[in-house]
Every structure is written in structure tokens, then in C-alpha cells.
JSON list of C-alpha atoms in Angstrom, two decimals:
[
{"chain": "A", "resi": 1, "resn": "MET", "atom": "CA", "xyz": [-13.12, 27.18, 81.27]},
{"chain": "A", "resi": 2, "resn": "ASN", "atom": "CA", "xyz": [-13.38, 24.36, 78.54]},
{"chain": "A", "resi": 3, "resn": "ILE", "atom": "CA", "xyz": [-14.90, 25.75, 75.40]},
{"chain": "A", "resi": 4, "resn": "ARG", "atom": "CA", "xyz": [-15.73, 23.49, 72.40]},
{"chain": "A", "resi": 5, "resn": "VAL", "atom": "CA", "xyz": [-17.37, 24.06, 69.17]},
{"chain": "A", "resi": 6, "resn": "GLY", "atom": "CA", "xyz": [-19.03, 21.60, 66.87]},
{"chain": "A", "resi": 7, "resn": "GLN", "atom": "CA", "xyz": [-20.46, 21.64, 63.32]},
{"chain": "A", "resi": 8, "resn": "GLY", "atom": "CA", "xyz": [-23.56, 19.83, 62.08]},
{"chain": "A", "resi": 9, "resn": "TYR", "atom": "CA", "xyz": [-25.01, 19.16, 58.63]},
{"chain": "A", "resi": 10, "resn": "ASP", "atom": "CA", "xyz": [-28.00, 17.23, 57.38]},
{"chain": "A", "resi": 11, "resn": "VAL", "atom": "CA", "xyz": [-29.95, 16.64, 54.33]},
{"chain": "A", "resi": 12, "resn": "HIS", "atom": "CA", "xyz": [-33.23, 14.93, 53.48]},
{"chain": "A", "resi": 13, "resn": "GLN", "atom": "CA", "xyz": [-35.20, 14.36, 50.42]},
{"chain": "A", "resi": 14, "resn": "LEU", "atom": "CA", "xyz": [-38.65, 15.92, 49.73]},
{"chain": "A", "resi": 15, "resn": "GLY", "atom": "CA", "xyz": [-41.53, 13.93, 48.98]},
{"chain": "A", "resi": 16, "resn": "GLU", "atom": "CA", "xyz": [-45.36, 13.85, 48.66]},
{"chain": "A", "resi": 17, "resn": "GLY", "atom": "CA", "xyz": [-47.20, 12.34, 51.55]},
{"chain": "A", "resi": 18, "resn": "TYR", "atom": "CA", "xyz": [-44.80, 13.53, 54.25]},
{"chain": "A", "resi": 19, "resn": "ASP", "atom": "CA", "xyz": [-44.98, 16.38, 56.83]},
{"chain": "A", "resi": 20, "resn": "LEU", "atom": "CA", "xyz": [-42.44, 19.16, 56.69]},
{"chain": "A", "resi": 21, "resn": "TRP", "atom": "CA", "xyz": [-40.91, 19.58, 60.16]},
{"chain": "A", "resi": 22, "resn": "LEU", "atom": "CA", "xyz": [-38.29, 22.34, 60.83]},
{"chain": "A", "resi": 23, "resn": "GLY", "atom": "CA", "xyz": [-36.93, 23.15, 64.10]},
{"chain": "A", "resi": 24, "resn": "GLY", "atom": "CA", "xyz": [-39.73, 21.29, 65.82]},
{"chain": "A", "resi": 25, "resn": "VAL", "atom": "CA", "xyz": [-42.60, 23.14, 63.91]},
{"chain": "A", "resi": 26, "resn": "LYS", "atom": "CA", "xyz": [-44.78, 21.69, 61.42]},
{"chain": "A", "resi": 27, "resn": "ILE", "atom": "CA", "xyz": [-44.74, 23.83, 58.26]},
{"chain": "A", "resi": 28, "resn": "PRO", "atom": "CA", "xyz": [-47.71, 23.62, 55.90]},
{"chain": "A", "resi": 29, "resn": "HIS", "atom": "CA", "xyz": [-46.43, 22.56, 52.50]},
{"chain": "A", "resi": 30, "resn": "SER", "atom": "CA", "xyz": [-47.28, 20.32, 49.54]},
{"chain": "A", "resi": 31, "resn": "VAL", "atom": "CA", "xyz": [-44.38, 18.14, 50.27]},
{"chain": "A", "resi": 32, "resn": "GLY", "atom": "CA", "xyz": [-42.32, 17.07, 53.33]},
{"chain": "A", "resi": 33, "resn": "SER", "atom": "CA", "xyz": [-39.03, 15.58, 54.55]},
{"chain": "A", "resi": 34, "resn": "VAL", "atom": "CA", "xyz": [-38.50, 11.86, 53.89]},
{"chain": "A", "resi": 35, "resn": "GLY", "atom": "CA", "xyz": [-36.79, 10.11, 56.55]},
{"chain": "A", "resi": 36, "resn": "HIS", "atom": "CA", "xyz": [-36.91, 7.31, 59.38]},
{"chain": "A", "resi": 37, "resn": "SER", "atom": "CA", "xyz": [-37.91, 9.93, 62.20]},
{"chain": "A", "resi": 38, "resn": "ASP", "atom": "CA", "xyz": [-39.91, 13.01, 61.50]},
{"chain": "A", "resi": 39, "resn": "ALA", "atom": "CA", "xyz": [-36.87, 14.04, 59.26]},
{"chain": "A", "resi": 40, "resn": "ASP", "atom": "CA", "xyz": [-36.39, 17.42, 60.90]},
{"chain": "A", "resi": 41, "resn": "VAL", "atom": "CA", "xyz": [-33.35, 18.37, 59.07]},
{"chain": "A", "resi": 42, "resn": "LEU", "atom": "CA", "xyz": [-32.71, 21.53, 61.23]},
{"chain": "A", "resi": 43, "resn": "LEU", "atom": "CA", "xyz": [-32.96, 19.59, 64.57]},
{"chain": "A", "resi": 44, "resn": "HIS", "atom": "CA", "xyz": [-30.68, 16.89, 63.22]},
{"chain": "A", "resi": 45, "resn": "ALA", "atom": "CA", "xyz": [-28.06, 19.33, 62.17]},
{"chain": "A", "resi": 46, "resn": "ILE", "atom": "CA", "xyz": [-28.22, 20.86, 65.66]},
{"chain": "A", "resi": 47, "resn": "CYS", "atom": "CA", "xyz": [-27.97, 17.38, 67.25]},
{"chain": "A", "resi": 48, "resn": "ASP", "atom": "CA", "xyz": [-24.81, 16.69, 65.21]},
{"chain": "A", "resi": 49, "resn": "ALA", "atom": "CA", "xyz": [-23.16, 20.07, 65.99]},
{"chain": "A", "resi": 50, "resn": "LEU", "atom": "CA", "xyz": [-23.84, 19.42, 69.79]},
{"chain": "A", "resi": 51, "resn": "LEU", "atom": "CA", "xyz": [-22.65, 15.80, 69.73]},
{"chain": "A", "resi": 52, "resn": "GLY", "atom": "CA", "xyz": [-19.67, 16.91, 67.64]},
{"chain": "A", "resi": 53, "resn": "ALA", "atom": "CA", "xyz": [-18.63, 19.56, 69.99]},
{"chain": "A", "resi": 54, "resn": "ALA", "atom": "CA", "xyz": [-18.46, 16.97, 72.77]},
{"chain": "A", "resi": 55, "resn": "ALA", "atom": "CA", "xyz": [-16.75, 14.45, 70.55]},
{"chain": "A", "resi": 56, "resn": "MET", "atom": "CA", "xyz": [-19.51, 11.98, 70.99]},
{"chain": "A", "resi": 57, "resn": "GLY", "atom": "CA", "xyz": [-19.99, 11.11, 67.40]},
{"chain": "A", "resi": 58, "resn": "ASP", "atom": "CA", "xyz": [-23.16, 11.82, 65.33]},
{"chain": "A", "resi": 59, "resn": "ILE", "atom": "CA", "xyz": [-26.88, 11.49, 65.35]},
{"chain": "A", "resi": 60, "resn": "GLY", "atom": "CA", "xyz": [-26.59, 8.20, 63.42]},
{"chain": "A", "resi": 61, "resn": "LYS", "atom": "CA", "xyz": [-24.28, 6.63, 66.00]},
{"chain": "A", "resi": 62, "resn": "HIS", "atom": "CA", "xyz": [-26.88, 7.31, 68.87]},
{"chain": "A", "resi": 63, "resn": "PHE", "atom": "CA", "xyz": [-30.23, 6.97, 66.87]},
{"chain": "A", "resi": 64, "resn": "LYS", "atom": "CA", "xyz": [-29.81, 4.42, 64.05]},
{"chain": "A", "resi": 65, "resn": "ASN", "atom": "CA", "xyz": [-32.18, 4.61, 61.21]},
{"chain": "A", "resi": 66, "resn": "THR", "atom": "CA", "xyz": [-32.57, 1.01, 61.31]},
{"chain": "A", "resi": 67, "resn": "ASP", "atom": "CA", "xyz": [-33.97, 0.97, 64.89]},
{"chain": "A", "resi": 68, "resn": "PRO", "atom": "CA", "xyz": [-37.63, 0.73, 65.33]},
{"chain": "A", "resi": 69, "resn": "ARG", "atom": "CA", "xyz": [-37.64, 2.86, 68.46]},
{"chain": "A", "resi": 70, "resn": "TRP", "atom": "CA", "xyz": [-36.87, 5.98, 66.37]},
{"chain": "A", "resi": 71, "resn": "LYS", "atom": "CA", "xyz": [-39.39, 5.16, 63.55]},
{"chain": "A", "resi": 72, "resn": "GLY", "atom": "CA", "xyz": [-41.49, 8.57, 63.17]},
{"chain": "A", "resi": 73, "resn": "ILE", "atom": "CA", "xyz": [-40.11, 10.06, 66.37]},
{"chain": "A", "resi": 74, "resn": "ASP", "atom": "CA", "xyz": [-40.48, 13.75, 67.02]},
{"chain": "A", "resi": 75, "resn": "SER", "atom": "CA", "xyz": [-36.88, 15.03, 66.59]},
{"chain": "A", "resi": 76, "resn": "LYS", "atom": "CA", "xyz": [-37.47, 17.34, 69.62]},
{"chain": "A", "resi": 77, "resn": "ILE", "atom": "CA", "xyz": [-37.24, 13.99, 71.63]},
{"chain": "A", "resi": 78, "resn": "LEU", "atom": "CA", "xyz": [-33.80, 13.35, 70.09]},
{"chain": "A", "resi": 79, "resn": "LEU", "atom": "CA", "xyz": [-32.54, 16.89, 70.73]},
{"chain": "A", "resi": 80, "resn": "LYS", "atom": "CA", "xyz": [-33.63, 16.35, 74.27]},
{"chain": "A", "resi": 81, "resn": "ILE", "atom": "CA", "xyz": [-31.65, 13.31, 74.61]},
{"chain": "A", "resi": 82, "resn": "VAL", "atom": "CA", "xyz": [-28.61, 14.90, 73.20]},
{"chain": "A", "resi": 83, "resn": "ALA", "atom": "CA", "xyz": [-28.93, 17.75, 75.61]},
{"chain": "A", "resi": 84, "resn": "GLU", "atom": "CA", "xyz": [-29.15, 15.27, 78.53]},
{"chain": "A", "resi": 85, "resn": "MET", "atom": "CA", "xyz": [-26.19, 13.51, 77.32]},
{"chain": "A", "resi": 86, "resn": "LEU", "atom": "CA", "xyz": [-24.14, 16.78, 77.36]},
{"chain": "A", "resi": 87, "resn": "ASP", "atom": "CA", "xyz": [-25.46, 17.63, 80.76]},
{"chain": "A", "resi": 88, "resn": "LYS", "atom": "CA", "xyz": [-24.47, 14.19, 82.11]},
{"chain": "A", "resi": 89, "resn": "GLU", "atom": "CA", "xyz": [-20.94, 15.02, 80.78]},
{"chain": "A", "resi": 90, "resn": "GLY", "atom": "CA", "xyz": [-20.85, 18.31, 82.52]},
{"chain": "A", "resi": 91, "resn": "TYR", "atom": "CA", "xyz": [-21.44, 20.40, 79.38]},
{"chain": "A", "resi": 92, "resn": "LYS", "atom": "CA", "xyz": [-23.58, 23.51, 79.13]},
{"chain": "A", "resi": 93, "resn": "ILE", "atom": "CA", "xyz": [-24.76, 24.80, 75.64]},
{"chain": "A", "resi": 94, "resn": "GLY", "atom": "CA", "xyz": [-23.60, 28.39, 75.05]},
{"chain": "A", "resi": 95, "resn": "ASN", "atom": "CA", "xyz": [-25.24, 29.02, 71.82]},
{"chain": "A", "resi": 96, "resn": "ILE", "atom": "CA", "xyz": [-26.47, 27.52, 68.51]},
{"chain": "A", "resi": 97, "resn": "ASP", "atom": "CA", "xyz": [-26.31, 29.11, 64.99]},
{"chain": "A", "resi": 98, "resn": "SER", "atom": "CA", "xyz": [-27.85, 27.39, 62.00]},
{"chain": "A", "resi": 99, "resn": "THR", "atom": "CA", "xyz": [-29.05, 27.89, 58.50]},
{"chain": "A", "resi": 100, "resn": "VAL", "atom": "CA", "xyz": [-31.89, 26.08, 56.54]},
{"chain": "A", "resi": 101, "resn": "CYS", "atom": "CA", "xyz": [-31.56, 25.84, 52.84]},
{"chain": "A", "resi": 102, "resn": "LEU", "atom": "CA", "xyz": [-34.58, 25.24, 50.79]},
{"chain": "A", "resi": 103, "resn": "GLN", "atom": "CA", "xyz": [-36.13, 26.76, 47.77]},
{"chain": "A", "resi": 104, "resn": "GLU", "atom": "CA", "xyz": [-39.75, 26.76, 49.12]},
{"chain": "A", "resi": 105, "resn": "PRO", "atom": "CA", "xyz": [-41.77, 27.40, 51.15]},
{"chain": "A", "resi": 106, "resn": "LYS", "atom": "CA", "xyz": [-40.48, 30.77, 52.62]},
{"chain": "A", "resi": 107, "resn": "ILE", "atom": "CA", "xyz": [-39.95, 30.04, 56.44]},
{"chain": "A", "resi": 108, "resn": "GLY", "atom": "CA", "xyz": [-39.17, 33.43, 57.85]},
{"chain": "A", "resi": 109, "resn": "LYS", "atom": "CA", "xyz": [-42.41, 33.85, 59.69]},
{"chain": "A", "resi": 110, "resn": "TYR", "atom": "CA", "xyz": [-41.76, 30.46, 61.42]},
{"chain": "A", "resi": 111, "resn": "ILE", "atom": "CA", "xyz": [-38.42, 31.03, 62.86]},
{"chain": "A", "resi": 112, "resn": "PRO", "atom": "CA", "xyz": [-39.49, 32.67, 66.18]},
{"chain": "A", "resi": 113, "resn": "GLU", "atom": "CA", "xyz": [-41.70, 29.61, 66.70]},
{"chain": "A", "resi": 114, "resn": "MET", "atom": "CA", "xyz": [-38.65, 27.28, 66.03]},
{"chain": "A", "resi": 115, "resn": "ILE", "atom": "CA", "xyz": [-36.50, 29.24, 68.33]},
{"chain": "A", "resi": 116, "resn": "LYS", "atom": "CA", "xyz": [-39.11, 28.92, 71.19]},
{"chain": "A", "resi": 117, "resn": "ALA", "atom": "CA", "xyz": [-39.23, 25.02, 70.37]},
{"chain": "A", "resi": 118, "resn": "ILE", "atom": "CA", "xyz": [-35.52, 24.83, 70.57]},
{"chain": "A", "resi": 119, "resn": "ALA", "atom": "CA", "xyz": [-35.19, 26.90, 73.55]},
{"chain": "A", "resi": 120, "resn": "GLY", "atom": "CA", "xyz": [-38.00, 24.84, 75.28]},
{"chain": "A", "resi": 121, "resn": "VAL", "atom": "CA", "xyz": [-36.08, 21.62, 74.60]},
{"chain": "A", "resi": 122, "resn": "THR", "atom": "CA", "xyz": [-32.49, 22.82, 75.47]},
{"chain": "A", "resi": 123, "resn": "ASN", "atom": "CA", "xyz": [-33.22, 25.23, 78.18]},
{"chain": "A", "resi": 124, "resn": "LEU", "atom": "CA", "xyz": [-31.17, 27.80, 76.23]},
{"chain": "A", "resi": 125, "resn": "PRO", "atom": "CA", "xyz": [-32.35, 31.29, 76.21]},
{"chain": "A", "resi": 126, "resn": "GLU", "atom": "CA", "xyz": [-33.98, 32.22, 73.00]},
{"chain": "A", "resi": 127, "resn": "ASN", "atom": "CA", "xyz": [-31.38, 35.14, 72.35]},
{"chain": "A", "resi": 128, "resn": "CYS", "atom": "CA", "xyz": [-28.65, 32.30, 72.17]},
{"chain": "A", "resi": 129, "resn": "ILE", "atom": "CA", "xyz": [-30.44, 30.55, 69.18]},
{"chain": "A", "resi": 130, "resn": "SER", "atom": "CA", "xyz": [-30.00, 31.80, 65.72]},
{"chain": "A", "resi": 131, "resn": "ILE", "atom": "CA", "xyz": [-31.89, 30.31, 62.66]},
{"chain": "A", "resi": 132, "resn": "LYS", "atom": "CA", "xyz": [-31.47, 31.66, 59.13]},
{"chain": "A", "resi": 133, "resn": "ALA", "atom": "CA", "xyz": [-32.99, 30.60, 55.92]},
{"chain": "A", "resi": 134, "resn": "THR", "atom": "CA", "xyz": [-31.97, 30.70, 52.36]},
{"chain": "A", "resi": 135, "resn": "THR", "atom": "CA", "xyz": [-32.49, 29.44, 48.97]},
{"chain": "A", "resi": 136, "resn": "THR", "atom": "CA", "xyz": [-29.73, 28.04, 46.65]},
{"chain": "A", "resi": 137, "resn": "GLU", "atom": "CA", "xyz": [-31.02, 30.36, 43.86]},
{"chain": "A", "resi": 138, "resn": "GLU", "atom": "CA", "xyz": [-32.45, 27.35, 42.04]},
{"chain": "A", "resi": 139, "resn": "MET", "atom": "CA", "xyz": [-29.16, 25.50, 41.81]},
{"chain": "A", "resi": 140, "resn": "GLY", "atom": "CA", "xyz": [-28.49, 21.92, 42.84]},
{"chain": "A", "resi": 141, "resn": "PHE", "atom": "CA", "xyz": [-30.92, 19.46, 44.47]},
{"chain": "A", "resi": 142, "resn": "VAL", "atom": "CA", "xyz": [-32.28, 22.29, 46.91]},
{"chain": "A", "resi": 143, "resn": "GLY", "atom": "CA", "xyz": [-32.90, 24.61, 44.01]},
{"chain": "A", "resi": 144, "resn": "ARG", "atom": "CA", "xyz": [-34.67, 21.86, 41.98]},
{"chain": "A", "resi": 145, "resn": "LYS", "atom": "CA", "xyz": [-36.89, 21.21, 45.14]},
{"chain": "A", "resi": 146, "resn": "GLU", "atom": "CA", "xyz": [-35.76, 17.65, 45.59]},
{"chain": "A", "resi": 147, "resn": "GLY", "atom": "CA", "xyz": [-34.47, 18.12, 48.96]},
{"chain": "A", "resi": 148, "resn": "LEU", "atom": "CA", "xyz": [-33.32, 20.45, 51.83]},
{"chain": "A", "resi": 149, "resn": "GLU", "atom": "CA", "xyz": [-30.38, 20.89, 53.92]},
{"chain": "A", "resi": 150, "resn": "ALA", "atom": "CA", "xyz": [-29.40, 22.48, 57.31]},
{"chain": "A", "resi": 151, "resn": "HIS", "atom": "CA", "xyz": [-26.12, 23.55, 58.75]},
{"chain": "A", "resi": 152, "resn": "ALA", "atom": "CA", "xyz": [-25.45, 24.23, 62.35]},
{"chain": "A", "resi": 153, "resn": "ILE", "atom": "CA", "xyz": [-22.68, 25.29, 64.74]},
{"chain": "A", "resi": 154, "resn": "ALA", "atom": "CA", "xyz": [-22.97, 25.06, 68.48]},
{"chain": "A", "resi": 155, "resn": "LEU", "atom": "CA", "xyz": [-20.73, 26.14, 71.35]},
{"chain": "A", "resi": 156, "resn": "ILE", "atom": "CA", "xyz": [-20.46, 24.21, 74.49]},
{"chain": "A", "resi": 157, "resn": "TYR", "atom": "CA", "xyz": [-18.56, 24.58, 77.60]},
{"chain": "A", "resi": 158, "resn": "LYS", "atom": "CA", "xyz": [-17.72, 23.29, 81.07]},
{"chain": "A", "resi": 159, "resn": "ALA", "atom": "CA", "xyz": [-17.34, 25.79, 83.79]}
]
């Protein structure tokens, strides 16, 4: 069996007038993620982890932020395209582990919905998707509420 692991990271500024999308779920908050797409930092990190595991580059290589096709796009669509790219190469997703770093809002109650959304796009069982959340104890740009970040690790395999 060919087993591979990939790591993903993404960061976005927070700003007024934007929606806050995390893991495919719109989170009510006074500010949102600034970006070319819906700026879903978690799904972007997961895409990078999956692409990295398959040695297929990163999200920016496949979905350039200068391309009008991706302007405002739902990042679940990007994740679906990445999953299809892996499938075309004969890879299956084993599991995804991720962490979202933001000072506020608290997102714990949204995690089950995020897992369901990711499972729906990737066809991965919900018990193979882990999402954790943490603050940075008010340190750095996350602690100052200027932005948020996400980290992800994914295992893929060919049988």
C-alpha cells in the first residue's frame, strides 16, 4: 500500500463586511475572512494538505487568486475538485486532522456541522475528520483579532 501524508496551512485577514466561513459553515460574527474566494481558511488548509500529500502543489497553483472563475467561490467546491483530482490519480483519503486558530468567536458548537460538510464533499466518514479550535492567548495577529489561521494534516493512500 502506498501511504502519503500532507500538511496544509492557511491564513486570512479578518475584516468588516465579510462573511466568516469555516469548514464550509457560515459562522455568525461581526467580521469575516478577507479573500478572493469565500476565504474559508480551514478548507484551504485541508486542500493544501491533500494536494501536498499527492505532490500536486498547493491551492494557489490550481486556483489562482487572480482568476475571476474563483472570485467569491464556495471553498467546498474547491475541496470537491481537489478530492476529484486525487481520485483521478488513484488516491483515497484516509483521514484529515485540523486545527483552527482564532481568538473569537468560539466555534466548538459548529464543529459537528463542519465535519458533516467536509464529509459530504470528500465522501469520507465523519469519524475520519478531526477539527480542533484554539486561541493564541491574545498573542500575535490572531490574538489581536486581525486574522485567523488553520493547520491541517491529511493521509492519503493507494490500495
